[in-house]
């Protein structure tokens, strides 16, 4: 028996090794490696694909929005680079799909798959010409096809095909996302469904959890509904092979919340006959009043991405640490109050289906805790669309997906900057993909956000943005000689100094780094772990190790770089009271703390003048 087991393991290792040569390179969206424009349909008599599952979303199918499907496949000419793809909707071949082939060179396939896996992931596929793979599916409002391709990703030929029905209720509301509203007593909840407002009326039912009975009398609050179409996309692949109908995105507001009280909620859609289609029930804790002294804990990270628990190729090659970060936060859910994901969310890069996959991945967090987001280059950037960077990083999404799929308390959702007051914290969240320099609307917002906080009651002032507008010894910044995003801190450092910003946290660079308190390239303190009294500068943190492929550093360590870690992780801020703040950096692999420091200061320390922070005084009486 042991000998046979070794043979099976060896076969699996060899299969994975064979797959590696054809896998997408690190950092490239796996779906973009499929040459859809070369795909041909060559269904073969010996090829078969069979998908077995219970009725999706019924029985024990993981509470209705997630299901595991076993796919059996094979044919007489197995090859190393054969692959199995999951398509949804199931009609993806020209002639049967909604956008049929219009001219000879247009791709035969309407769309890219939502995920794929190499056939030889199943042991002995090359030897026996047959294999079995399990795919995890989520409710994405449509049916599915499973397809066997040969010819690799570069020259795909469809040889076998089968279809699978959609989930029991494909339109059901799924994957709620909480976010703090524009005031401390307001919580927004956003979710996705297949129901337009003409089909069913969206709302949230909610109330305070009370002692004894466990739930008070529920209220119902109506939701607004948004969506977008292919024409909303700015370029390919988002408006071509990456397009997928996003369904309908609903947002409702629960207002007048009592500080720190526990609330229950569930989203629903009332059908014309009066019946209601419900989502899952959840609870959350209302935010504290601004200035309130209580234990307050906030998670901050960027650049997480999404991955597949079924072993689809994205996991090993694209965002290898994202599930570790997600799982570490889910495990520690009772020990933090809010999350800031500061840009680069799913790295969909124009493949719209991946946004559903991402909201499903983080739902165990976002359904219970406010999940605040910032705009990153992979959400917003596209040439000639008003952004600060003329690059194609969003794959044609140009901000539409992030601005619609998640709520954030901005005055104008297209301008991705906003403030959040959470107890003793104020967070000023900037949009590094729009111009932040003096004279711009964003500069005016930043100045107002920093200057209007009452530091006597909200002593902990945090600036956050996606790109590094502060300091980083990342390798490519060092090669440019800037140690920052070009034109990054020059317009902002006087604002940070004048308004005594404690922490500035960034993503974009996929590693962790912490500086000394800094101003104008100079450390203003020799302390490394226990800061007390007047802070003479701002501590800058890069927290971009949420899950995407890691970046390196320059070999020379700048004097201002206190701690660097090239690993996956996230940061945690804990305010114990108005005088004590704990900062921790934790690795996603084990949840342990690898770097930390404390700040101890009183209000008089905030008022104390430091270089460039106070205006000139007069001797007049």
XYZ file of C-alpha atoms in Angstrom:
621
model
C 0.000 0.000 0.000
C 2.794 2.448 0.863
C 4.448 1.800 -2.511
C 1.241 2.579 -4.380
C 0.772 5.790 -2.363
C 4.276 6.899 -3.320
C 3.513 6.281 -6.991
C 0.369 8.441 -6.795
C 2.214 11.234 -4.984
C 5.083 11.104 -7.482
C 2.625 11.262 -10.376
C 0.950 14.311 -8.846
C 4.317 16.028 -8.339
C 5.358 15.318 -11.927
C 2.011 16.602 -13.195
C 2.386 19.825 -11.245
C 5.961 20.225 -12.473
C 4.789 19.778 -16.042
C 2.089 22.385 -15.462
C 4.542 24.908 -14.066
C 6.206 25.485 -17.417
C 2.899 26.652 -18.874
C 1.693 28.657 -15.862
C 1.301 32.426 -16.059
C 4.289 34.397 -14.879
C 4.177 36.018 -11.476
C 2.056 39.144 -11.307
C 0.103 38.646 -14.533
C -3.673 38.112 -14.422
C -3.999 34.393 -15.292
C -7.076 34.898 -17.464
C -5.123 37.315 -19.663
C -2.746 34.508 -20.669
C -5.494 32.692 -22.573
C -5.294 33.552 -26.279
C -9.058 33.798 -26.793
C -8.528 35.339 -30.237
C -6.885 32.083 -31.379
C -9.445 29.715 -29.875
C -11.114 27.176 -32.154
C -14.014 24.797 -31.556
C -12.965 21.233 -32.459
C -15.277 18.996 -30.428
C -13.874 15.459 -30.478
C -15.823 12.212 -30.316
C -13.574 10.682 -27.679
C -13.619 13.742 -25.416
C -16.018 13.974 -22.509
C -16.656 16.309 -19.587
C -19.111 15.456 -16.800
C -20.031 17.659 -13.836
C -21.684 16.120 -10.789
C -23.244 18.071 -7.942
C -26.413 18.382 -5.955
C -28.758 21.175 -6.922
C -26.463 24.140 -6.402
C -27.429 26.145 -3.344
C -29.599 23.387 -1.890
C -29.162 20.906 0.926
C -25.638 20.889 2.328
C -24.215 23.103 -0.407
C -22.455 25.418 2.050
C -25.438 27.599 2.978
C -26.615 28.438 -0.490
C -24.029 30.686 -2.133
C -21.047 28.341 -2.532
C -20.849 24.791 -3.878
C -18.206 22.203 -4.739
C -18.596 20.458 -8.094
C -16.697 17.331 -9.152
C -15.724 17.381 -12.827
C -14.681 14.214 -14.676
C -13.038 14.526 -18.074
C -10.851 12.736 -20.575
C -10.070 11.952 -24.199
C -7.739 9.836 -26.310
C -4.979 12.426 -26.880
C -4.068 13.821 -23.424
C -1.311 16.440 -23.377
C 0.664 18.219 -20.676
C -0.949 21.573 -21.300
C -4.584 20.465 -21.599
C -6.827 22.473 -19.317
C -10.342 22.570 -17.887
C -12.199 25.887 -17.845
C -15.340 27.054 -16.053
C -17.516 29.472 -18.016
C -20.549 31.382 -16.790
C -22.978 32.032 -18.421
C -22.803 28.669 -20.158
C -23.280 30.052 -23.709
C -19.807 31.238 -24.578
C -19.364 30.105 -28.192
C -20.144 32.439 -31.090
C -23.565 31.778 -32.555
C -25.152 30.904 -29.240
C -23.921 33.649 -26.935
C -25.408 37.158 -26.730
C -22.657 38.777 -28.815
C -22.132 36.453 -31.817
C -19.165 36.623 -34.136
C -19.517 39.640 -36.453
C -16.445 39.380 -38.668
C -13.963 36.632 -39.675
C -11.132 37.504 -37.287
C -13.302 38.043 -34.214
C -12.767 35.416 -31.487
C -14.982 32.351 -31.599
C -15.348 32.511 -27.822
C -17.543 35.287 -26.413
C -15.741 35.594 -23.125
C -12.883 34.393 -20.966
C -13.635 31.699 -18.364
C -14.169 32.613 -14.726
C -11.445 30.151 -13.695
C -9.414 27.255 -15.081
C -7.108 24.447 -14.042
C -4.659 22.241 -15.893
C -6.046 18.780 -16.609
C -2.932 17.066 -15.337
C -3.569 18.549 -11.912
C -5.379 15.237 -11.585
C -2.829 12.453 -11.060
C -2.317 10.032 -13.958
C -4.172 12.164 -16.520
C -1.313 11.811 -19.001
C -1.142 8.056 -18.428
C -4.848 7.166 -18.431
C -6.250 10.048 -20.487
C -8.823 10.840 -17.841
C -8.966 12.839 -14.654
C -11.090 14.376 -11.922
C -10.977 17.901 -10.513
C -13.137 19.632 -7.928
C -14.132 23.241 -8.588
C -15.594 25.574 -6.012
C -18.375 27.691 -7.498
C -20.149 30.719 -6.094
C -23.590 32.001 -6.983
C -22.924 34.356 -9.896
C -26.490 34.697 -11.198
C -26.190 32.272 -14.122
C -25.541 28.689 -15.241
C -22.108 27.145 -15.905
C -20.176 25.273 -18.581
C -17.125 23.084 -18.065
C -14.855 22.790 -21.075
C -11.828 20.657 -21.941
C -9.203 22.441 -24.033
C -6.064 21.173 -25.679
C -3.311 23.250 -27.294
C -2.399 25.051 -24.080
C -3.313 28.639 -23.293
C -1.550 29.962 -26.390
C -3.423 27.936 -29.031
C -6.616 26.675 -27.352
C -8.845 24.121 -29.024
C -12.169 23.225 -27.401
C -12.603 19.433 -27.551
C -15.160 18.611 -24.842
C -18.029 20.412 -23.131
C -20.856 20.027 -20.594
C -23.320 22.368 -18.884
C -24.522 22.694 -15.295
C -27.663 24.439 -14.057
C -27.352 27.603 -11.983
C -27.807 27.786 -8.221
C -31.265 27.066 -6.820
C -31.970 30.803 -6.750
C -29.401 32.453 -9.023
C -30.762 35.920 -8.209
C -30.445 35.584 -4.434
C -28.722 38.395 -2.485
C -25.134 37.496 -1.617
C -21.878 38.697 -0.058
C -22.813 41.807 2.008
C -20.199 44.533 2.468
C -20.455 46.869 5.476
C -18.946 50.350 5.460
C -19.123 53.232 7.886
C -21.255 56.076 6.549
C -20.551 59.792 6.535
C -21.353 60.024 10.246
C -20.399 57.777 13.130
C -23.989 56.627 13.711
C -24.515 55.343 10.169
C -23.602 51.980 8.702
C -23.999 51.183 5.011
C -24.482 47.662 3.698
C -23.918 46.842 0.042
C -24.726 43.524 -1.613
C -25.123 41.918 -5.037
C -28.169 40.187 -6.494
C -29.841 39.339 -9.795
C -32.943 41.404 -9.005
C -33.562 44.704 -10.715
C -35.852 47.095 -8.825
C -38.695 46.276 -11.237
C -38.571 42.604 -10.211
C -38.169 42.860 -6.452
C -37.794 45.629 -3.886
C -34.413 45.592 -2.042
C -34.155 46.436 1.653
C -32.293 45.634 4.847
C -34.039 44.449 7.993
C -32.110 45.386 11.131
C -32.306 46.161 14.820
C -30.437 46.271 18.100
C -29.477 43.010 19.753
C -31.119 43.117 23.170
C -30.476 41.131 26.311
C -32.763 38.221 26.924
C -34.632 37.815 23.660
C -31.449 38.458 21.653
C -33.087 40.758 19.078
C -35.186 43.892 19.275
C -38.007 44.906 16.995
C -36.580 45.036 13.485
C -36.788 48.040 11.183
C -36.717 47.910 7.395
C -34.726 50.388 5.331
C -34.987 50.514 1.519
C -31.890 50.171 -0.635
C -30.758 52.016 -3.727
C -29.808 49.962 -6.782
C -26.949 50.512 -9.245
C -25.434 48.606 -12.121
C -23.400 49.319 -15.248
C -23.074 47.944 -18.747
C -20.340 47.112 -21.205
C -20.389 50.697 -22.497
C -19.369 51.924 -19.036
C -16.017 50.206 -19.443
C -13.113 52.224 -20.871
C -11.240 49.547 -22.801
C -10.257 45.919 -23.273
C -10.541 43.374 -21.819
C -13.236 44.926 -19.583
C -15.476 45.764 -22.527
C -14.543 42.740 -24.662
C -13.661 39.209 -23.525
C -13.438 40.220 -19.859
C -16.968 41.563 -19.726
C -19.530 39.793 -17.574
C -22.858 41.164 -16.423
C -22.305 42.360 -12.827
C -25.907 41.900 -11.725
C -27.346 44.597 -9.481
C -25.571 46.259 -6.580
C -27.734 47.496 -3.718
C -26.850 49.802 -0.827
C -28.972 50.563 2.243
C -28.146 52.733 5.256
C -28.798 51.877 8.885
C -28.913 55.232 10.682
C -29.235 56.480 14.237
C -27.071 53.696 15.647
C -26.238 53.696 19.346
C -22.441 53.780 19.870
C -20.829 50.410 20.500
C -24.164 48.558 20.510
C -24.516 45.196 18.760
C -26.950 45.097 15.821
C -28.382 42.290 13.712
C -29.267 42.618 10.039
C -30.170 40.673 6.941
C -30.752 41.886 3.404
C -33.778 40.901 1.373
C -35.853 41.414 -1.773
C -39.633 41.630 -1.642
C -41.241 40.010 -4.675
C -44.508 41.298 -6.233
C -46.522 38.602 -4.451
C -45.257 39.813 -1.073
C -42.830 36.952 -0.408
C -39.255 37.840 0.528
C -35.996 36.330 -0.696
C -33.581 36.659 2.223
C -29.832 36.758 2.490
C -27.972 35.310 5.462
C -28.335 36.979 8.898
C -25.321 38.778 10.429
C -24.433 41.049 13.328
C -22.120 44.040 13.668
C -21.068 46.479 16.374
C -21.882 50.156 15.852
C -18.916 52.562 15.772
C -17.989 54.594 18.860
C -18.764 58.303 19.085
C -15.908 60.482 17.767
C -13.611 61.143 20.706
C -14.979 58.304 22.823
C -12.387 56.564 24.950
C -12.683 52.799 24.525
C -10.595 49.995 23.086
C -10.476 50.631 19.314
C -8.672 48.340 16.854
C -8.225 48.915 13.124
C -6.622 46.712 10.431
C -4.819 48.373 7.478
C -3.247 46.692 4.436
C -3.195 46.892 0.650
C -2.700 44.750 -2.445
C -4.372 41.532 -1.360
C -5.987 40.144 -4.492
C -8.081 37.000 -4.642
C -7.278 33.309 -4.816
C -9.073 30.012 -5.323
C -9.553 27.461 -2.561
C -10.082 24.729 -5.147
C -6.468 24.908 -6.324
C -7.175 26.786 -9.548
C -3.996 28.204 -10.975
C -4.496 31.703 -9.603
C -3.606 30.471 -6.139
C -0.069 29.356 -6.876
C 0.969 32.043 -9.319
C -0.981 35.261 -9.023
C -1.940 36.239 -5.474
C -0.267 33.533 -3.401
C -0.806 35.147 0.011
C -4.342 36.458 -0.290
C -6.065 33.471 1.291
C -3.581 33.502 4.159
C -4.395 37.149 4.880
C -8.130 36.554 4.544
C -8.027 33.505 6.815
C -5.858 35.236 9.418
C -8.380 38.075 9.653
C -11.371 35.719 9.769
C -9.709 33.758 12.569
C -9.113 36.968 14.547
C -12.494 38.548 13.765
C -13.363 39.239 17.404
C -10.165 41.205 17.973
C -10.559 44.109 15.548
C -13.287 46.589 14.680
C -12.686 47.911 11.176
C -10.641 47.177 8.042
C -9.010 49.574 5.577
C -8.036 47.826 2.329
C -6.017 50.604 0.710
C -6.182 49.753 -2.962
C -5.628 46.854 -5.364
C -8.524 44.664 -4.312
C -9.048 41.629 -6.631
C -6.585 42.589 -9.396
C -9.346 41.699 -11.822
C -7.654 43.860 -14.467
C -10.756 43.960 -16.643
C -12.044 40.414 -16.015
C -15.310 41.387 -14.336
C -16.152 37.908 -12.986
C -13.273 38.213 -10.542
C -15.050 40.921 -8.538
C -17.750 38.438 -7.538
C -15.023 36.002 -6.554
C -13.357 38.672 -4.402
C -16.537 39.774 -2.609
C -17.184 36.109 -1.813
C -13.673 35.668 -0.429
C -13.841 38.625 1.973
C -17.543 38.255 2.865
C -16.807 36.573 6.229
C -15.013 39.825 7.146
C -17.027 42.466 5.301
C -20.381 41.106 6.504
C -19.314 41.644 10.131
C -16.887 44.581 10.076
C -16.823 47.872 8.146
C -14.630 47.139 5.106
C -13.324 50.495 3.878
C -11.484 50.597 0.566
C -9.182 52.987 -1.286
C -8.547 53.333 -5.002
C -5.492 51.600 -6.430
C -3.899 51.591 -9.861
C -5.491 48.217 -10.651
C -8.928 49.685 -9.959
C -8.645 53.076 -11.647
C -5.809 53.625 -14.126
C -6.584 53.807 -17.840
C -5.229 56.260 -20.438
C -7.110 59.455 -21.150
C -9.704 59.012 -18.386
C -8.728 61.867 -16.070
C -6.415 59.925 -13.778
C -2.943 61.064 -12.724
C -1.218 58.036 -14.293
C -1.612 57.322 -17.986
C -1.261 53.542 -17.756
C -3.518 50.527 -18.429
C -3.366 48.832 -15.022
C -7.156 48.566 -14.558
C -7.704 46.547 -17.749
C -10.333 49.052 -18.870
C -12.313 49.181 -15.613
C -11.318 52.842 -15.022
C -12.714 52.805 -11.482
C -16.270 51.750 -12.339
C -16.147 48.393 -10.522
C -14.622 49.658 -7.269
C -16.877 52.714 -7.198
C -20.004 50.565 -7.660
C -19.275 47.311 -5.828
C -18.295 49.007 -2.530
C -19.624 51.993 -0.616
C -17.312 54.612 0.870
C -18.322 58.002 2.318
C -16.957 60.259 -0.421
C -18.797 63.371 -1.548
C -18.268 62.304 -5.159
C -17.772 58.582 -5.706
C -15.616 59.246 -8.790
C -13.251 61.216 -6.552
C -12.057 58.478 -4.268
C -11.118 60.529 -1.208
C -12.934 60.647 2.117
C -12.549 60.853 5.902
C -13.635 58.452 8.626
C -13.999 59.372 12.293
C -13.804 56.259 14.430
C -13.642 56.998 18.142
C -10.205 58.430 18.896
C -9.063 58.007 15.273
C -9.442 60.174 12.232
C -8.508 58.550 8.921
C -7.901 60.764 5.899
C -8.029 58.435 2.894
C -6.547 59.903 -0.281
C -6.755 58.766 -3.905
C -3.253 58.356 -5.276
C -4.656 57.795 -8.773
C -5.848 61.418 -8.972
C -3.661 64.517 -8.709
C -2.939 65.441 -5.072
C -0.684 68.456 -5.669
C -1.325 71.980 -4.435
C -4.197 73.726 -6.169
C -6.146 70.518 -6.902
C -9.522 69.548 -5.377
C -7.861 66.607 -3.635
C -5.216 68.800 -2.005
C -8.025 70.988 -0.665
C -9.749 67.883 0.757
C -6.560 66.617 2.415
C -5.873 69.995 3.973
C -9.433 70.223 5.283
C -9.448 66.644 6.588
C -6.216 67.140 8.510
C -7.013 70.619 9.824
C -10.571 70.027 11.083
C -9.885 67.161 13.479
C -10.156 67.960 17.197
C -6.925 66.433 18.467
C -7.958 66.836 22.094
C -10.623 64.191 21.520
C -9.253 62.431 18.411
C -5.506 62.372 19.024
C -4.688 59.634 16.493
C -4.464 61.137 13.008
C -3.757 58.685 10.153
C -3.218 59.432 6.458
C -3.677 56.548 3.990
C -3.351 56.144 0.228
C -2.496 53.398 -2.223
C 0.732 54.522 -3.874
C 3.672 55.457 -1.662
C 3.443 59.222 -1.322
C 5.895 59.032 1.579
C 8.977 56.815 1.856
C 9.879 53.318 0.646
C 13.200 51.612 -0.051
C 11.505 49.453 -2.661
C 13.903 48.390 -5.417
C 12.323 50.288 -8.312
C 11.937 53.496 -6.278
C 15.601 53.256 -5.364
C 16.557 52.839 -9.022
C 14.692 56.095 -9.728
C 16.559 57.738 -6.857
C 13.335 58.948 -5.279
C 12.400 56.383 -2.587
C 8.796 57.466 -3.271
C 6.165 57.734 -5.942
C 7.399 60.443 -8.357
C 6.026 63.791 -7.113
C 4.790 61.930 -4.068
C 5.513 63.690 -0.814
C 6.710 67.065 -2.083
C 3.260 68.680 -1.993
C 2.049 66.880 1.124
C 4.862 66.703 3.665
C 4.295 70.249 4.951
C 0.619 69.398 5.498
C 1.541 66.216 7.373
C 4.000 68.170 9.510
C 1.801 71.202 10.171
C -1.128 69.062 11.264
C 1.043 66.552 13.122
C 0.025 63.368 11.288
C 1.067 60.411 13.436
C 1.061 57.717 10.745
C 0.970 57.631 6.947
C 0.229 54.154 5.569
C 0.563 53.082 1.927
C 0.284 49.990 -0.264
C 1.350 49.488 -3.920
C 4.769 48.129 -2.946
C 4.276 44.478 -2.030
C 6.214 44.216 1.190
C 6.361 45.761 4.663
C 8.499 48.669 5.785
C 8.445 51.149 8.678
C 10.414 54.352 8.995
C 11.524 56.477 11.898
C 9.483 59.653 12.499
C 10.469 61.636 9.400
C 10.370 65.125 7.977
C 12.200 66.253 4.848
C 14.228 63.034 4.575
C 15.538 63.359 8.127
C 14.831 61.181 11.137
C 13.631 63.499 13.878
C 13.976 60.836 16.588
C 16.485 58.064 17.287
C 13.878 56.000 19.114
C 12.768 52.799 17.367
C 9.962 51.250 19.390
C 8.675 53.508 22.208
C 7.801 57.049 21.211
C 6.656 59.496 23.863
C 6.013 63.198 24.152
C 5.971 65.518 21.172
C 6.252 63.687 17.836
C 8.523 65.772 15.622
C 7.595 64.012 12.396
C 5.412 61.332 10.796
C 6.046 57.577 10.843
C 5.623 56.138 7.343
C 4.528 52.561 6.776
C 4.308 50.444 3.625
C 1.718 47.710 4.188
C 1.376 46.303 0.677
C 1.956 42.644 1.513
C -1.719 41.693 1.601
C -1.320 38.794 -0.823
C 0.026 39.747 -4.239
C 3.474 38.658 -5.436
C 6.216 40.205 -3.304
C 8.609 43.027 -4.213
C 12.251 43.425 -3.225
C 14.186 46.244 -1.613
C 17.257 48.204 -2.500
C 20.393 46.512 -1.149
C 21.431 49.621 0.771
C 19.217 50.275 3.777
C 18.424 53.997 4.172
C 18.975 55.475 7.629
C 15.262 56.189 7.960
C 14.241 52.549 7.364
C 13.666 50.988 10.787
C 12.155 47.605 9.846
C 11.656 45.703 6.569
C 9.969 42.361 5.952
C 9.471 40.771 2.544
C 6.486 38.641 3.464
C 2.703 38.665 3.459
C 1.075 40.540 6.287
C -1.101 43.353 7.583
C -0.938 46.095 10.191
C -3.085 46.681 13.258
C -3.600 49.925 15.178
C -4.892 49.683 18.744
C -5.916 52.843 20.600
C -6.175 52.062 24.310
C -7.050 55.624 25.304
C -6.268 59.234 24.353
C -2.610 58.812 25.312
C -1.572 55.311 24.194
C -1.430 53.771 20.713
C -0.008 50.375 19.774
C 1.061 49.611 16.199
C 1.635 45.987 15.147
C 2.709 44.307 11.930
C 1.562 40.675 11.679
C 2.457 38.031 9.134
C -0.485 36.363 7.443
C 1.066 32.908 7.680
C 0.803 32.650 11.450
C -0.864 35.845 12.713
C 2.135 36.554 14.930
C 3.573 40.041 15.534
C 6.906 40.692 13.791
C 7.205 44.433 14.318
C 5.586 46.860 16.731
C 5.927 50.224 18.397
C 3.978 52.370 20.827
C 3.203 56.076 20.933
C 2.489 57.743 24.274
C 1.497 61.398 24.166
C -0.867 63.862 25.796
C -2.785 66.743 24.276
C -0.076 69.244 25.207
C 2.378 67.150 23.169
C 0.140 67.544 20.117
C 0.023 71.305 20.664
C 3.794 71.578 21.029
C 5.523 73.362 18.144
C 7.927 71.430 15.950
C 9.741 72.467 12.791
C 7.273 73.997 10.280
C 4.236 73.160 12.412
C 3.438 76.469 14.124
C 2.909 79.867 12.605
C 5.200 82.717 13.799
C 4.253 84.219 17.148
C 4.214 87.814 18.304
C 5.474 89.546 21.444
C 2.447 91.841 21.530
C 0.416 91.814 24.738
